Amino acid sequence: IGYQELLDRKVLAIALSPCSSKVAMVLDDNSAEIIDTKQSQRSTIPADLLEDLTDVAWYDNNQLLLIAARELRFVDSDSLKLEKVVATETTLDQDLFYIAGPKVIASIRNDNTVVLVDVETGSLIQGFSHDCDVWDVDVSLDRSLAATTSWDGYIRIWDVESGSLKRKLCDGSSFGAVAINPNNEKVAVSEASLGFGEVSLWSTSKGISAHSKNIYEGLCSWYPVFSVYGEYIVTKERSFDDKSIFIKLWNLDGQLV
């Protein structure tokens, strides 16, 4: 994509296919494209598929998920044909996150609630109410737990089936992004403070463990993620001079691998 084109056209949403070279983009001129970076090919998604579009994601390697206000559209990325439409029980129009593992769409609403929607059926799974603005949300692979961070400085661990609050964690920090590890035992959370950032590791059942308090120190650590089996955490950090980005792999004892 040319630099001038990026200046001229505003990208509203973008998604990278997890195991292929394709990128999907929604632009501010009511158009959307799929770019195959290996083949250097660009395809325009038909306009009739873009009505009320709010976000875009990849359902699998070759199937594009177009998220509209009241329905989910599954599109073959090669033929650009609509394969199926799933109506949703609730409106999806505010701060959407597609969480690929459990196949859930999370919507952070302006009324400080988080709602979870099943991608395959469109049904409302659960909703969680907060006292202030919500920063981030993650859902465990088995859909039993959800974790949220909010501007009041709390991490909340929720039971997805009942919607009840299981645990409320806080140490005075301003938390940002959150990730649940695959066995549901820990959550990794980045600080939302400007200028500096740390990633702390918490137990979902016992709170924070002493040896892992703020052990992943760095500058502006964004969106920590766990490895597939949960034995490592990956962080993304920015350098002091703002010229470099570092991707770091840590074990759960806080040692840089």
PDB file of C-alpha atoms in Angstrom:
ATOM      1  CA  ILE A   1       0.000   0.000   0.000  1.00  0.00           C
ATOM      2  CA  GLY A   2       1.512   3.302  -1.015  1.00  0.00           C
ATOM      3  CA  TYR A   3       2.253   5.848   1.689  1.00  0.00           C
ATOM      4  CA  GLN A   4       0.254   8.561  -0.065  1.00  0.00           C
ATOM      5  CA  GLU A   5      -2.730   6.239  -0.290  1.00  0.00           C
ATOM      6  CA  LEU A   6      -2.601   5.721   3.460  1.00  0.00           C
ATOM      7  CA  LEU A   7      -2.700   9.484   3.901  1.00  0.00           C
ATOM      8  CA  ASP A   8      -5.592   9.900   1.492  1.00  0.00           C
ATOM      9  CA  ARG A   9      -7.745   6.999   2.676  1.00  0.00           C
ATOM     10  CA  LYS A  10      -8.602   6.405   6.310  1.00  0.00           C
ATOM     11  CA  VAL A  11      -8.568   2.776   7.436  1.00  0.00           C
ATOM     12  CA  LEU A  12     -11.476   2.175   9.826  1.00  0.00           C
ATOM     13  CA  ALA A  13     -10.773  -1.501  10.514  1.00  0.00           C
ATOM     14  CA  ILE A  14      -8.071  -3.967   9.551  1.00  0.00           C
ATOM     15  CA  ALA A  15      -7.521  -7.696  10.096  1.00  0.00           C
ATOM     16  CA  LEU A  16      -4.687 -10.061   9.208  1.00  0.00           C
ATOM     17  CA  SER A  17      -5.525 -13.659   8.339  1.00  0.00           C
ATOM     18  CA  PRO A  18      -3.849 -15.821  11.007  1.00  0.00           C
ATOM     19  CA  CYS A  19      -2.196 -18.373   8.698  1.00  0.00           C
ATOM     20  CA  SER A  20      -2.127 -16.726   5.305  1.00  0.00           C
ATOM     21  CA  SER A  21      -0.833 -13.597   3.656  1.00  0.00           C
ATOM     22  CA  LYS A  22      -4.187 -11.851   3.336  1.00  0.00           C
ATOM     23  CA  VAL A  23      -5.202  -8.564   4.917  1.00  0.00           C
ATOM     24  CA  ALA A  24      -8.754  -7.215   5.013  1.00  0.00           C
ATOM     25  CA  MET A  25      -9.393  -3.469   5.326  1.00  0.00           C
ATOM     26  CA  VAL A  26     -12.504  -1.344   5.753  1.00  0.00           C
ATOM     27  CA  LEU A  27     -12.040   2.209   4.484  1.00  0.00           C
ATOM     28  CA  ASP A  28     -13.839   5.462   5.220  1.00  0.00           C
ATOM     29  CA  ASP A  29     -15.210   5.781   1.679  1.00  0.00           C
ATOM     30  CA  ASN A  30     -17.671   2.904   2.321  1.00  0.00           C
ATOM     31  CA  SER A  31     -15.420   0.395   0.599  1.00  0.00           C
ATOM     32  CA  ALA A  32     -13.485  -2.669   1.736  1.00  0.00           C
ATOM     33  CA  GLU A  33     -10.607  -4.632   0.254  1.00  0.00           C
ATOM     34  CA  ILE A  34      -8.678  -7.850   0.644  1.00  0.00           C
ATOM     35  CA  ILE A  35      -4.963  -7.616  -0.119  1.00  0.00           C
ATOM     36  CA  ASP A  36      -2.930 -10.754  -0.813  1.00  0.00           C
ATOM     37  CA  THR A  37       0.596  -9.675   0.076  1.00  0.00           C
ATOM     38  CA  LYS A  38       2.287 -12.705  -1.517  1.00  0.00           C
ATOM     39  CA  GLN A  39       0.472 -12.409  -4.833  1.00  0.00           C
ATOM     40  CA  SER A  40       0.397  -8.585  -4.749  1.00  0.00           C
ATOM     41  CA  GLN A  41      -3.300  -8.734  -5.570  1.00  0.00           C
ATOM     42  CA  ARG A  42      -6.102  -6.501  -4.347  1.00  0.00           C
ATOM     43  CA  SER A  43      -9.773  -7.474  -4.414  1.00  0.00           C
ATOM     44  CA  THR A  44     -12.708  -5.212  -3.690  1.00  0.00           C
ATOM     45  CA  ILE A  45     -15.403  -6.670  -1.461  1.00  0.00           C
ATOM     46  CA  PRO A  46     -18.840  -6.203  -3.098  1.00  0.00           C
ATOM     47  CA  ALA A  47     -20.690  -3.158  -1.822  1.00  0.00           C
ATOM     48  CA  ASP A  48     -23.854  -5.119  -1.007  1.00  0.00           C
ATOM     49  CA  LEU A  49     -21.914  -6.980   1.702  1.00  0.00           C
ATOM     50  CA  LEU A  50     -20.870  -3.784   3.460  1.00  0.00           C
ATOM     51  CA  GLU A  51     -24.225  -2.439   4.653  1.00  0.00           C
ATOM     52  CA  ASP A  52     -24.079  -1.350   8.326  1.00  0.00           C
ATOM     53  CA  LEU A  53     -20.566  -2.802   8.572  1.00  0.00           C
ATOM     54  CA  THR A  54     -18.869  -2.118  11.912  1.00  0.00           C
ATOM     55  CA  ASP A  55     -15.775  -4.354  11.899  1.00  0.00           C
ATOM     56  CA  VAL A  56     -13.913  -7.094  10.070  1.00  0.00           C
ATOM     57  CA  ALA A  57     -12.159 -10.263  11.255  1.00  0.00           C
ATOM     58  CA  TRP A  58     -11.002 -13.640   9.965  1.00  0.00           C
ATOM     59  CA  TYR A  59     -13.107 -16.598  11.044  1.00  0.00           C
ATOM     60  CA  ASP A  60     -10.531 -19.036   9.695  1.00  0.00           C
ATOM     61  CA  ASN A  61      -7.647 -18.947   7.239  1.00  0.00           C
ATOM     62  CA  ASN A  62      -9.781 -18.276   4.207  1.00  0.00           C
ATOM     63  CA  GLN A  63     -13.169 -17.164   5.529  1.00  0.00           C
ATOM     64  CA  LEU A  64     -13.703 -13.490   6.221  1.00  0.00           C
ATOM     65  CA  LEU A  65     -16.089 -12.395   8.957  1.00  0.00           C
ATOM     66  CA  LEU A  66     -17.887  -9.129   8.251  1.00  0.00           C
ATOM     67  CA  ILE A  67     -19.457  -7.806  11.448  1.00  0.00           C
ATOM     68  CA  ALA A  68     -22.545  -5.675  10.863  1.00  0.00           C
ATOM     69  CA  ALA A  69     -24.788  -3.986  13.385  1.00  0.00           C
ATOM     70  CA  ARG A  70     -27.271  -6.872  13.577  1.00  0.00           C
ATOM     71  CA  GLU A  71     -25.723  -9.746  11.651  1.00  0.00           C
ATOM     72  CA  LEU A  72     -22.522 -11.632  10.889  1.00  0.00           C
ATOM     73  CA  ARG A  73     -21.578 -12.279   7.254  1.00  0.00           C
ATOM     74  CA  PHE A  74     -19.194 -15.099   6.351  1.00  0.00           C
ATOM     75  CA  VAL A  75     -17.441 -14.488   3.030  1.00  0.00           C
ATOM     76  CA  ASP A  76     -15.073 -16.701   1.034  1.00  0.00           C
ATOM     77  CA  SER A  77     -11.963 -14.562   0.578  1.00  0.00           C
ATOM     78  CA  ASP A  78     -11.096 -16.105  -2.804  1.00  0.00           C
ATOM     79  CA  SER A  79     -14.443 -15.936  -4.568  1.00  0.00           C
ATOM     80  CA  LEU A  80     -15.783 -13.038  -2.424  1.00  0.00           C
ATOM     81  CA  LYS A  81     -19.103 -14.875  -2.285  1.00  0.00           C
ATOM     82  CA  LEU A  82     -21.355 -14.690   0.734  1.00  0.00           C
ATOM     83  CA  GLU A  83     -21.481 -18.159   2.307  1.00  0.00           C
ATOM     84  CA  LYS A  84     -23.831 -17.594   5.233  1.00  0.00           C
ATOM     85  CA  VAL A  85     -25.457 -14.915   7.370  1.00  0.00           C
ATOM     86  CA  VAL A  86     -26.023 -15.196  11.125  1.00  0.00           C
ATOM     87  CA  ALA A  87     -28.409 -12.758  12.818  1.00  0.00           C
ATOM     88  CA  THR A  88     -27.310 -11.497  16.252  1.00  0.00           C
ATOM     89  CA  GLU A  89     -29.526 -11.103  19.306  1.00  0.00           C
ATOM     90  CA  THR A  90     -27.958  -7.769  20.203  1.00  0.00           C
ATOM     91  CA  THR A  91     -26.542  -4.808  18.303  1.00  0.00           C
ATOM     92  CA  LEU A  92     -22.798  -4.929  17.573  1.00  0.00           C
ATOM     93  CA  ASP A  93     -21.753  -1.344  17.004  1.00  0.00           C
ATOM     94  CA  GLN A  94     -19.326  -0.273  19.746  1.00  0.00           C
ATOM     95  CA  ASP A  95     -15.663  -1.252  20.380  1.00  0.00           C
ATOM     96  CA  LEU A  96     -15.679  -4.791  19.028  1.00  0.00           C
ATOM     97  CA  PHE A  97     -13.142  -7.538  19.712  1.00  0.00           C
ATOM     98  CA  TYR A  98     -13.194 -10.868  17.881  1.00  0.00           C
ATOM     99  CA  ILE A  99     -11.625 -13.450  20.219  1.00  0.00           C
ATOM    100  CA  ALA A 100     -10.662 -16.275  17.894  1.00  0.00           C
ATOM    101  CA  GLY A 101     -10.018 -19.122  20.372  1.00  0.00           C
ATOM    102  CA  PRO A 102     -13.508 -19.382  21.891  1.00  0.00           C
ATOM    103  CA  LYS A 103     -15.106 -17.855  18.742  1.00  0.00           C
ATOM    104  CA  VAL A 104     -16.678 -14.979  20.615  1.00  0.00           C
ATOM    105  CA  ILE A 105     -17.299 -11.341  19.750  1.00  0.00           C
ATOM    106  CA  ALA A 106     -16.994  -8.988  22.710  1.00  0.00           C
ATOM    107  CA  SER A 107     -18.546  -5.535  22.532  1.00  0.00           C
ATOM    108  CA  ILE A 108     -17.587  -2.829  25.034  1.00  0.00           C
ATOM    109  CA  ARG A 109     -20.588  -0.505  25.290  1.00  0.00           C
ATOM    110  CA  ASN A 110     -20.839   3.178  26.174  1.00  0.00           C
ATOM    111  CA  ASP A 111     -22.975   2.265  29.200  1.00  0.00           C
ATOM    112  CA  ASN A 112     -19.952   0.486  30.771  1.00  0.00           C
ATOM    113  CA  THR A 113     -21.171  -2.999  29.965  1.00  0.00           C
ATOM    114  CA  VAL A 114     -19.443  -5.789  28.072  1.00  0.00           C
ATOM    115  CA  VAL A 115     -21.534  -8.246  26.060  1.00  0.00           C
ATOM    116  CA  LEU A 116     -20.362 -11.543  24.571  1.00  0.00           C
ATOM    117  CA  VAL A 117     -21.913 -12.960  21.400  1.00  0.00           C
ATOM    118  CA  ASP A 118     -21.480 -16.447  19.952  1.00  0.00           C
ATOM    119  CA  VAL A 119     -20.075 -16.115  16.439  1.00  0.00           C
ATOM    120  CA  GLU A 120     -21.597 -19.328  15.111  1.00  0.00           C
ATOM    121  CA  THR A 121     -25.163 -18.780  16.373  1.00  0.00           C
ATOM    122  CA  GLY A 122     -25.349 -15.010  16.981  1.00  0.00           C
ATOM    123  CA  SER A 123     -26.814 -15.655  20.422  1.00  0.00           C
ATOM    124  CA  LEU A 124     -26.049 -13.452  23.422  1.00  0.00           C
ATOM    125  CA  ILE A 125     -23.784 -15.424  25.747  1.00  0.00           C
ATOM    126  CA  GLN A 126     -23.519 -13.018  28.669  1.00  0.00           C
ATOM    127  CA  GLY A 127     -23.222  -9.395  29.758  1.00  0.00           C
ATOM    128  CA  PHE A 128     -21.075  -7.816  32.492  1.00  0.00           C
ATOM    129  CA  SER A 129     -21.776  -4.423  34.105  1.00  0.00           C
ATOM    130  CA  HIS A 130     -19.070  -2.052  35.345  1.00  0.00           C
ATOM    131  CA  ASP A 131     -19.022   1.204  37.323  1.00  0.00           C
ATOM    132  CA  CYS A 132     -16.809   3.030  34.803  1.00  0.00           C
ATOM    133  CA  ASP A 133     -15.343   2.785  31.304  1.00  0.00           C
ATOM    134  CA  VAL A 134     -13.966  -0.642  30.332  1.00  0.00           C
ATOM    135  CA  TRP A 135     -10.503  -0.835  28.757  1.00  0.00           C
ATOM    136  CA  ASP A 136     -10.144  -4.420  27.536  1.00  0.00           C
ATOM    137  CA  VAL A 137     -11.703  -7.901  27.693  1.00  0.00           C
ATOM    138  CA  ASP A 138     -10.568 -11.472  27.128  1.00  0.00           C
ATOM    139  CA  VAL A 139     -12.410 -14.800  27.236  1.00  0.00           C
ATOM    140  CA  SER A 140     -10.899 -18.174  28.106  1.00  0.00           C
ATOM    141  CA  LEU A 141     -10.665 -20.902  25.462  1.00  0.00           C
ATOM    142  CA  ASP A 142     -13.380 -22.962  27.145  1.00  0.00           C
ATOM    143  CA  ARG A 143     -15.619 -19.886  27.627  1.00  0.00           C
ATOM    144  CA  SER A 144     -15.828 -20.467  31.377  1.00  0.00           C
ATOM    145  CA  LEU A 145     -14.032 -17.258  32.399  1.00  0.00           C
ATOM    146  CA  ALA A 146     -13.887 -13.669  31.191  1.00  0.00           C
ATOM    147  CA  ALA A 147     -11.461 -11.006  32.382  1.00  0.00           C
ATOM    148  CA  THR A 148     -11.959  -7.250  32.041  1.00  0.00           C
ATOM    149  CA  THR A 149      -9.927  -4.177  32.942  1.00  0.00           C
ATOM    150  CA  SER A 150     -11.478  -0.782  33.590  1.00  0.00           C
ATOM    151  CA  TRP A 151     -10.522   2.793  34.383  1.00  0.00           C
ATOM    152  CA  ASP A 152     -11.131   2.346  38.117  1.00  0.00           C
ATOM    153  CA  GLY A 153      -7.931   0.278  38.286  1.00  0.00           C
ATOM    154  CA  TYR A 154      -9.514  -3.143  38.769  1.00  0.00           C
ATOM    155  CA  ILE A 155      -9.149  -6.476  37.033  1.00  0.00           C
ATOM    156  CA  ARG A 156     -12.431  -8.364  37.179  1.00  0.00           C
ATOM    157  CA  ILE A 157     -12.695 -12.124  36.737  1.00  0.00           C
ATOM    158  CA  TRP A 158     -16.193 -13.226  35.660  1.00  0.00           C
ATOM    159  CA  ASP A 159     -18.032 -16.524  35.486  1.00  0.00           C
ATOM    160  CA  VAL A 160     -19.359 -16.548  31.920  1.00  0.00           C
ATOM    161  CA  GLU A 161     -22.230 -18.981  32.469  1.00  0.00           C
ATOM    162  CA  SER A 162     -23.806 -17.125  35.406  1.00  0.00           C
ATOM    163  CA  GLY A 163     -22.479 -13.627  34.712  1.00  0.00           C
ATOM    164  CA  SER A 164     -21.362 -13.350  38.343  1.00  0.00           C
ATOM    165  CA  LEU A 165     -18.179 -11.609  39.476  1.00  0.00           C
ATOM    166  CA  LYS A 166     -15.727 -14.226  40.775  1.00  0.00           C
ATOM    167  CA  ARG A 167     -12.846 -11.986  41.805  1.00  0.00           C
ATOM    168  CA  LYS A 168     -11.846  -8.323  41.810  1.00  0.00           C
ATOM    169  CA  LEU A 169      -8.100  -7.588  41.762  1.00  0.00           C
ATOM    170  CA  CYS A 170      -6.272  -4.317  42.316  1.00  0.00           C
ATOM    171  CA  ASP A 171      -2.882  -3.006  43.457  1.00  0.00           C
ATOM    172  CA  GLY A 172      -3.315   0.685  42.678  1.00  0.00           C
ATOM    173  CA  SER A 173      -2.152   0.436  39.077  1.00  0.00           C
ATOM    174  CA  SER A 174      -4.005   1.689  36.028  1.00  0.00           C
ATOM    175  CA  PHE A 175      -4.538  -1.467  34.023  1.00  0.00           C
ATOM    176  CA  GLY A 176      -4.863  -1.800  30.255  1.00  0.00           C
ATOM    177  CA  ALA A 177      -4.797  -4.926  28.092  1.00  0.00           C
ATOM    178  CA  VAL A 178      -5.632  -8.312  29.624  1.00  0.00           C
ATOM    179  CA  ALA A 179      -5.022 -11.927  28.547  1.00  0.00           C
ATOM    180  CA  ILE A 180      -6.110 -15.231  30.129  1.00  0.00           C
ATOM    181  CA  ASN A 181      -3.725 -18.172  29.867  1.00  0.00           C
ATOM    182  CA  PRO A 182      -5.004 -21.449  28.312  1.00  0.00           C
ATOM    183  CA  ASN A 183      -5.519 -23.313  31.618  1.00  0.00           C
ATOM    184  CA  ASN A 184      -7.477 -20.399  33.161  1.00  0.00           C
ATOM    185  CA  GLU A 185      -5.079 -20.129  36.128  1.00  0.00           C
ATOM    186  CA  LYS A 186      -3.495 -16.750  35.376  1.00  0.00           C
ATOM    187  CA  VAL A 187      -4.114 -13.417  33.715  1.00  0.00           C
ATOM    188  CA  ALA A 188      -1.443 -11.120  32.325  1.00  0.00           C
ATOM    189  CA  VAL A 189      -2.227  -7.400  32.439  1.00  0.00           C
ATOM    190  CA  SER A 190      -0.391  -4.370  31.088  1.00  0.00           C
ATOM    191  CA  GLU A 191      -0.454  -0.977  32.749  1.00  0.00           C
ATOM    192  CA  ALA A 192      -2.311   1.784  30.956  1.00  0.00           C
ATOM    193  CA  SER A 193      -0.182   4.641  32.290  1.00  0.00           C
ATOM    194  CA  LEU A 194       1.490   6.840  29.715  1.00  0.00           C
ATOM    195  CA  GLY A 195       5.244   6.825  29.220  1.00  0.00           C
ATOM    196  CA  PHE A 196       6.032   3.645  31.121  1.00  0.00           C
ATOM    197  CA  GLY A 197       4.398   0.265  31.229  1.00  0.00           C
ATOM    198  CA  GLU A 198       4.735  -2.984  33.084  1.00  0.00           C
ATOM    199  CA  VAL A 199       3.059  -6.338  32.694  1.00  0.00           C
ATOM    200  CA  SER A 200       1.967  -8.109  35.863  1.00  0.00           C
ATOM    201  CA  LEU A 201       0.887 -11.716  36.285  1.00  0.00           C
ATOM    202  CA  TRP A 202      -2.084 -12.553  38.496  1.00  0.00           C
ATOM    203  CA  SER A 203      -3.702 -15.740  39.745  1.00  0.00           C
ATOM    204  CA  THR A 204      -7.378 -15.979  38.796  1.00  0.00           C
ATOM    205  CA  SER A 205      -8.186 -17.788  42.056  1.00  0.00           C
ATOM    206  CA  LYS A 206      -5.751 -16.382  44.629  1.00  0.00           C
ATOM    207  CA  GLY A 207      -4.936 -12.898  43.371  1.00  0.00           C
ATOM    208  CA  ILE A 208      -1.398 -11.803  42.598  1.00  0.00           C
ATOM    209  CA  SER A 209       1.529 -14.053  43.443  1.00  0.00           C
ATOM    210  CA  ALA A 210       4.466 -12.351  45.171  1.00  0.00           C
ATOM    211  CA  HIS A 211       7.182 -13.593  42.836  1.00  0.00           C
ATOM    212  CA  SER A 212       5.440 -12.343  39.700  1.00  0.00           C
ATOM    213  CA  LYS A 213       4.424  -8.830  40.720  1.00  0.00           C
ATOM    214  CA  ASN A 214       5.367  -6.455  37.890  1.00  0.00           C
ATOM    215  CA  ILE A 215       8.146  -8.724  36.709  1.00  0.00           C
ATOM    216  CA  TYR A 216       7.870  -7.936  33.018  1.00  0.00           C
ATOM    217  CA  GLU A 217       9.195  -4.404  33.132  1.00  0.00           C
ATOM    218  CA  GLY A 218       9.437  -2.347  29.999  1.00  0.00           C
ATOM    219  CA  LEU A 219       8.392   0.815  28.262  1.00  0.00           C
ATOM    220  CA  CYS A 220       4.788   0.963  27.124  1.00  0.00           C
ATOM    221  CA  SER A 221       4.132  -2.770  27.097  1.00  0.00           C
ATOM    222  CA  TRP A 222       1.145  -3.381  24.855  1.00  0.00           C
ATOM    223  CA  TYR A 223      -1.207  -6.349  24.680  1.00  0.00           C
ATOM    224  CA  PRO A 224       0.561  -9.244  26.396  1.00  0.00           C
ATOM    225  CA  VAL A 225      -0.322 -12.643  24.975  1.00  0.00           C
ATOM    226  CA  PHE A 226       0.232 -16.169  26.235  1.00  0.00           C
ATOM    227  CA  SER A 227       1.805 -18.893  24.144  1.00  0.00           C
ATOM    228  CA  VAL A 228      -0.410 -21.785  23.021  1.00  0.00           C
ATOM    229  CA  TYR A 229       0.252 -23.897  26.123  1.00  0.00           C
ATOM    230  CA  GLY A 230       0.553 -20.954  28.506  1.00  0.00           C
ATOM    231  CA  GLU A 231       4.192 -21.430  29.482  1.00  0.00           C
ATOM    232  CA  TYR A 232       5.380 -18.104  28.020  1.00  0.00           C
ATOM    233  CA  ILE A 233       4.188 -14.508  27.734  1.00  0.00           C
ATOM    234  CA  VAL A 234       4.954 -12.305  24.750  1.00  0.00           C
ATOM    235  CA  THR A 235       5.158  -8.527  25.206  1.00  0.00           C
ATOM    236  CA  LYS A 236       5.572  -5.677  22.755  1.00  0.00           C
ATOM    237  CA  GLU A 237       7.531  -2.654  23.986  1.00  0.00           C
ATOM    238  CA  ARG A 238       8.587   0.717  22.629  1.00  0.00           C
ATOM    239  CA  SER A 239      12.058   2.202  23.172  1.00  0.00           C
ATOM    240  CA  PHE A 240      12.744   5.503  24.935  1.00  0.00           C
ATOM    241  CA  ASP A 241      13.625   7.264  21.674  1.00  0.00           C
ATOM    242  CA  ASP A 242      10.423   5.980  20.036  1.00  0.00           C
ATOM    243  CA  LYS A 243      12.461   4.518  17.169  1.00  0.00           C
ATOM    244  CA  SER A 244      12.399   0.833  18.038  1.00  0.00           C
ATOM    245  CA  ILE A 245       9.856  -1.830  18.903  1.00  0.00           C
ATOM    246  CA  PHE A 246      10.893  -4.872  20.946  1.00  0.00           C
ATOM    247  CA  ILE A 247       9.070  -8.200  20.965  1.00  0.00           C
ATOM    248  CA  LYS A 248      10.076 -10.137  24.098  1.00  0.00           C
ATOM    249  CA  LEU A 249       9.401 -13.705  25.242  1.00  0.00           C
ATOM    250  CA  TRP A 250       9.238 -14.314  29.019  1.00  0.00           C
ATOM    251  CA  ASN A 251       8.725 -17.374  31.181  1.00  0.00           C
ATOM    252  CA  LEU A 252       6.251 -17.232  34.047  1.00  0.00           C
ATOM    253  CA  ASP A 253       9.009 -16.523  36.576  1.00  0.00           C
ATOM    254  CA  GLY A 254       9.694 -13.217  34.870  1.00  0.00           C
ATOM    255  CA  GLN A 255      12.916 -14.291  33.156  1.00  0.00           C
ATOM    256  CA  LEU A 256      13.579 -13.034  29.648  1.00  0.00           C
ATOM    257  CA  VAL A 257      13.847 -15.983  27.289  1.00  0.00           C
TER     258      VAL A 257
END
